[in-house]
Coordinates of C-alpha atoms in Angstrom, one line a residue:
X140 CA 11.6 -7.0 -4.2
X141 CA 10.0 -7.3 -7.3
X142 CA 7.2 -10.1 -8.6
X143 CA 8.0 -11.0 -12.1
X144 CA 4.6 -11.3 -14.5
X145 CA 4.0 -15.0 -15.0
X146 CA 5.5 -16.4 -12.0
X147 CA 3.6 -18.3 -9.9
X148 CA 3.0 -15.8 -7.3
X149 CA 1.6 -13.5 -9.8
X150 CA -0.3 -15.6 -10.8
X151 CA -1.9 -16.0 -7.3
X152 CA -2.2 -12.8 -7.1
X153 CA -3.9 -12.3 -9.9
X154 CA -6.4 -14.8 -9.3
X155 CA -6.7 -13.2 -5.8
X156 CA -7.1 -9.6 -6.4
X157 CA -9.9 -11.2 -9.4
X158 CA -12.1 -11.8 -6.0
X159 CA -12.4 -8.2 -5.4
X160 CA -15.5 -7.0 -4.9
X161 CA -17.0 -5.0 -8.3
X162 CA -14.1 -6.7 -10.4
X163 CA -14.8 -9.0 -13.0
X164 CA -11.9 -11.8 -13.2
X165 CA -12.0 -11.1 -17.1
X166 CA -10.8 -7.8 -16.6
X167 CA -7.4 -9.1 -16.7
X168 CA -5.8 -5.6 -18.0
X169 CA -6.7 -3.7 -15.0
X170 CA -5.9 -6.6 -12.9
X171 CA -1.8 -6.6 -14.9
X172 CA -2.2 -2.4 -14.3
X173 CA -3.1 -2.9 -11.2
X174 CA -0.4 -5.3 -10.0
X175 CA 1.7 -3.0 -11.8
X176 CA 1.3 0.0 -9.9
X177 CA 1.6 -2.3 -6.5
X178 CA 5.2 -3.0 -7.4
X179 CA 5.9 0.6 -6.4
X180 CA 5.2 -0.7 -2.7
X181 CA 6.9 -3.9 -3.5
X182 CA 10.3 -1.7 -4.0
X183 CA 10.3 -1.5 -0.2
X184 CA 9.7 -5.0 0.3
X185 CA 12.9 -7.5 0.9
X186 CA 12.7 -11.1 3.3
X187 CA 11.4 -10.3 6.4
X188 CA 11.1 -12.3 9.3
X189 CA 8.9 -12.5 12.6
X190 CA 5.7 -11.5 13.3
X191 CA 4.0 -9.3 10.8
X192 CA 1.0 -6.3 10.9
X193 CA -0.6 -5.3 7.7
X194 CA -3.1 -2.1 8.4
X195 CA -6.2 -1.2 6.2
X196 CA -5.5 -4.0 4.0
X197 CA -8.9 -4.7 3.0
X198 CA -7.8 -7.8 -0.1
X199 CA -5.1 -9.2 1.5
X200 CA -2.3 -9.4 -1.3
X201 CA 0.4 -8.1 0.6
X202 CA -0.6 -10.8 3.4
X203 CA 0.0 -13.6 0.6
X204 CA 3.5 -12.7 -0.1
X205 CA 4.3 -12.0 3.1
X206 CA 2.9 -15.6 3.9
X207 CA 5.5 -16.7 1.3
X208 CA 8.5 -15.7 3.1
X209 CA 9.6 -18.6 5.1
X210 CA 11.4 -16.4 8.5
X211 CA 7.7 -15.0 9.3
X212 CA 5.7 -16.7 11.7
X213 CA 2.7 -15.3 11.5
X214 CA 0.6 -12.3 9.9
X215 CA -2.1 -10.1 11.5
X216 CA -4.2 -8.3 9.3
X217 CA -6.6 -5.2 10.5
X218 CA -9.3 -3.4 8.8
X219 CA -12.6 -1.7 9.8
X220 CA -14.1 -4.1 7.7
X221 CA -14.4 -7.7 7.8
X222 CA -12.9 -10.3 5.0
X223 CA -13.5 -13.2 4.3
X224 CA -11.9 -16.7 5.8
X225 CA -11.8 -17.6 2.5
X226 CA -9.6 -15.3 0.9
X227 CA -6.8 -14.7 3.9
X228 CA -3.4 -16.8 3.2
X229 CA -1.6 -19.5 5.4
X230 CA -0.8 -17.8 8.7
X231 CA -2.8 -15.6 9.1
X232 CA -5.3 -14.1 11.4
X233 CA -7.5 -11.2 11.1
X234 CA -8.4 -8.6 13.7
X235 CA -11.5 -6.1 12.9
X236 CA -10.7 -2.8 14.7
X237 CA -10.0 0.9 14.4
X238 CA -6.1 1.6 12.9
X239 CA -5.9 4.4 15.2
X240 CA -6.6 2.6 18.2
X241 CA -4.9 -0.6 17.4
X242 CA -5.4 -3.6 19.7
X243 CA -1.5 -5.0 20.4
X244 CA 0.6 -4.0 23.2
X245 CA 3.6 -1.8 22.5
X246 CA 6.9 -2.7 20.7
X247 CA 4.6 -6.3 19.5
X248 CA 5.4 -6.8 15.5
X249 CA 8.9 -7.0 13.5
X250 CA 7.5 -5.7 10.6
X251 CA 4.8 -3.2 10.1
X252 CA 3.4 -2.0 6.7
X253 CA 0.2 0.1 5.2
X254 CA -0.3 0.5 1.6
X255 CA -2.5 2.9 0.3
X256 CA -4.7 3.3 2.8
X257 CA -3.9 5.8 5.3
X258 CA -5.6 8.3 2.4
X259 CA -9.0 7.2 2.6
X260 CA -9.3 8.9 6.7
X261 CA -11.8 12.3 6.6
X262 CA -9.0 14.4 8.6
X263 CA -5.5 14.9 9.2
X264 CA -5.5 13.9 13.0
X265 CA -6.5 10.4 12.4
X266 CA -4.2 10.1 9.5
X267 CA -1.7 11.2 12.1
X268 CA -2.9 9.1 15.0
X269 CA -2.9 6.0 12.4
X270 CA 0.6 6.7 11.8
X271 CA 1.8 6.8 15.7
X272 CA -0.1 3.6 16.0
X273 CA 2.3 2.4 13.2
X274 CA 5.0 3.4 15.1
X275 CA 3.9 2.3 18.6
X276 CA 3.8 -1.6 17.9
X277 CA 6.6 -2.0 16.0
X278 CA 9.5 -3.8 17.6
X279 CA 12.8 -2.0 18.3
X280 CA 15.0 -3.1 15.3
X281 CA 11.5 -3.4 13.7
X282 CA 10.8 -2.5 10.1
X283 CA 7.8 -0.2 8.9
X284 CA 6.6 0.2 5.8
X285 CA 4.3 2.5 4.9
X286 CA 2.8 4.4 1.2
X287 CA 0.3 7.0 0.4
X288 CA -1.7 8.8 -2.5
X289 CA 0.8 11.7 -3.0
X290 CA -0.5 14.9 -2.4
X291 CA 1.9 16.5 -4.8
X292 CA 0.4 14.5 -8.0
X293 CA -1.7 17.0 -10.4
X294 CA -2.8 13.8 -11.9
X295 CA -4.2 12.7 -9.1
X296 CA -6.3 15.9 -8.9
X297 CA -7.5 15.4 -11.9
X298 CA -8.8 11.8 -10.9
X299 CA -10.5 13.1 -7.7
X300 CA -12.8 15.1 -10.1
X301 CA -14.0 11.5 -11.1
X302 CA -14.4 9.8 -7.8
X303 CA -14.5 10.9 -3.9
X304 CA -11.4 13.1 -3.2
X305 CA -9.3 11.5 -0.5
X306 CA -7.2 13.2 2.2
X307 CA -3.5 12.4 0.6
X308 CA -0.3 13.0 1.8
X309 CA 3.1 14.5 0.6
X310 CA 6.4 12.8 0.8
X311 CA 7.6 16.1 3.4
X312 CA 4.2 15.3 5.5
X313 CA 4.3 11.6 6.0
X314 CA 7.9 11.8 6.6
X315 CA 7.3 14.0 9.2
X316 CA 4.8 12.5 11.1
X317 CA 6.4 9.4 11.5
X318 CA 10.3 11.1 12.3
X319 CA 8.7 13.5 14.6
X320 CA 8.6 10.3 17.3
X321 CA 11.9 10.2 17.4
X322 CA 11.9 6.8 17.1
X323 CA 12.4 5.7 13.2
X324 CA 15.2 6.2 10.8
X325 CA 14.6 6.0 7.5
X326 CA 16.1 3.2 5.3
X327 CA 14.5 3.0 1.9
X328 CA 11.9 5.3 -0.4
X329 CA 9.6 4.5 -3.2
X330 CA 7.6 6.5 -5.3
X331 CA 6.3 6.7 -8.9
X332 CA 3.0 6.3 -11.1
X333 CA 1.3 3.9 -12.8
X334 CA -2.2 5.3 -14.0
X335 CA -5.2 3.0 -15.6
X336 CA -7.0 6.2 -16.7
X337 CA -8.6 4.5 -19.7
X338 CA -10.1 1.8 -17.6
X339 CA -12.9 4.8 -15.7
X340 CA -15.9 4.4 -17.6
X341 CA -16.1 7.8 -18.8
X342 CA -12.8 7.4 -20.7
X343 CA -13.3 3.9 -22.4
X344 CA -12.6 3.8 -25.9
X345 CA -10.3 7.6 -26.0
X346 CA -7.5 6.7 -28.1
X347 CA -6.4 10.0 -27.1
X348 CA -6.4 10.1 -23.5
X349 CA -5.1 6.5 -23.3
X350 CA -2.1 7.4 -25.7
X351 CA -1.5 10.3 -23.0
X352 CA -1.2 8.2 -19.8
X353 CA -0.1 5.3 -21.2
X354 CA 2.7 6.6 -23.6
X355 CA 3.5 10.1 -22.0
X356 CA 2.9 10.4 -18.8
X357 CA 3.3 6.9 -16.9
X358 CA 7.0 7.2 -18.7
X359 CA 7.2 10.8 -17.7
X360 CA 6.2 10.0 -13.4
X361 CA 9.0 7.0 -13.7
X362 CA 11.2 10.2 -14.0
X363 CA 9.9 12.3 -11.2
X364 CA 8.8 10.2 -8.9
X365 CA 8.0 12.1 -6.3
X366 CA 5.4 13.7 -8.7
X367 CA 4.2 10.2 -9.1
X368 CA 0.6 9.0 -7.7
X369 CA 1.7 7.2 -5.0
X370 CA 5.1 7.5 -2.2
X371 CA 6.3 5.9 0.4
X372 CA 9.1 4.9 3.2
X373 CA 10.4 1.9 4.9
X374 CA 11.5 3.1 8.0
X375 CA 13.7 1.1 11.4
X376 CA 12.4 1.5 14.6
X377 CA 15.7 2.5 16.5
X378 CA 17.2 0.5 19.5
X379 CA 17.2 2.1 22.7

């Protein structure tokens, strides 16, 4: 699935992901960059239908289009913390809890997804436990979909020397996690890079380093995508 620039729901996007906290809504180049890199989730995405569970999604953009798509009923979202009434989409309901203690019932959603988030977890057992959740309410015939900061990515090493590192994951780690279940088989993968490097602080106004990312390497991760800053899967939840 992909959302074309200037359609309507990119443009309510936009507009949404402008209500982020820290951003300004004039910042519309990071806002396009960012947008940019979510399409490399988006590849996963096609028209679902059911009852839908978004995890750790914090500014609920995949909730909108999801909300879009006229086979799903309804859309839970979950995060540690709380947002706003006023920003979640038609259908939906949020539910503050822990992601590795999720509060559904077995086998309860037809589709499943996490986008960049998994990452942010201090260790590896609750990144692991947060996937198992994943897996444990998601329907038989379900779908899950799920992306991480990529592990492999030197550029993303260099970028944790400019913010908190994160915990990430490689494409052979994730893919284990959720396959060691026995329960999933694995229908599409996404991966590639979109980087924004000029828009830190520290970098503002480098011709040079903003010639590099833009022109050499964004170009060059399209390429090897598994190099790329961010991966993922969708997976199907086998039928016993």
């Amino acid at each position: 699935m992909r959302i074309e620039k200037g359609s309507p729901l990119y443009q309510q996007l936009s507009e949404l992901l402008a209500k982020r906290p820290g951003l300004k809504p004039t910042n519309t180049r990071y806002i396009h960059r960012y947008l940019e890199m979510k399409q490399i989730d988006w590849n996963l995405w096609h028209d679902f239908s059911g009852i839908a569970l978004d995890v750790g999604c914090h500014i609920p953009l995949d909730a909108l289009i999801l909300s879009k798509m006229k086979g799903i009923r309804r859309i839970y979202l979950v995060d540690l913390r709380p947002i706003p009434s006023t920003l979640l989409p038609d259908k939906t309901t949020f539910v503050q809890c822990d992601a590795t203690r999720l509060a559904f019932p077995d086998n309860s959603f037809d589709v499943v997804t996490s986008f960049s988030a998994i990452e942010h977890l201090p260790d590896r057992a609750l990144q692991r436990a947060w996937v198992r959740e994943m897996v444990r309410v998601t329907k038989p015939g379900g779908k899950m979909l799920i992306t991480v900061d990529n592990a492999w990515s030197w550029l993303n090493r260099i970028w944790d020397r400019y913010r908190p590192p994160m915990r990430r994951l490689s494409p052979i780690e994730l893919k284990r996690w959720v396959m060691e279940t026995k329960e999933m088989e694995i229908e599409a993968t996404t991966g590639g890079a979109i980087y924004y490097w000029g828009f830190r602080p520290r970098f503002r106004g480098s011709a040079q380093i903003a010639y590099l990312f833009d022109r050499v390497l964004n170009p060059l991760s399209r390429l090897l995508p598994w190099f790329g800053n961010r991966i993922g899967y969708r997976f199907i939840k086998k039928v016993v």
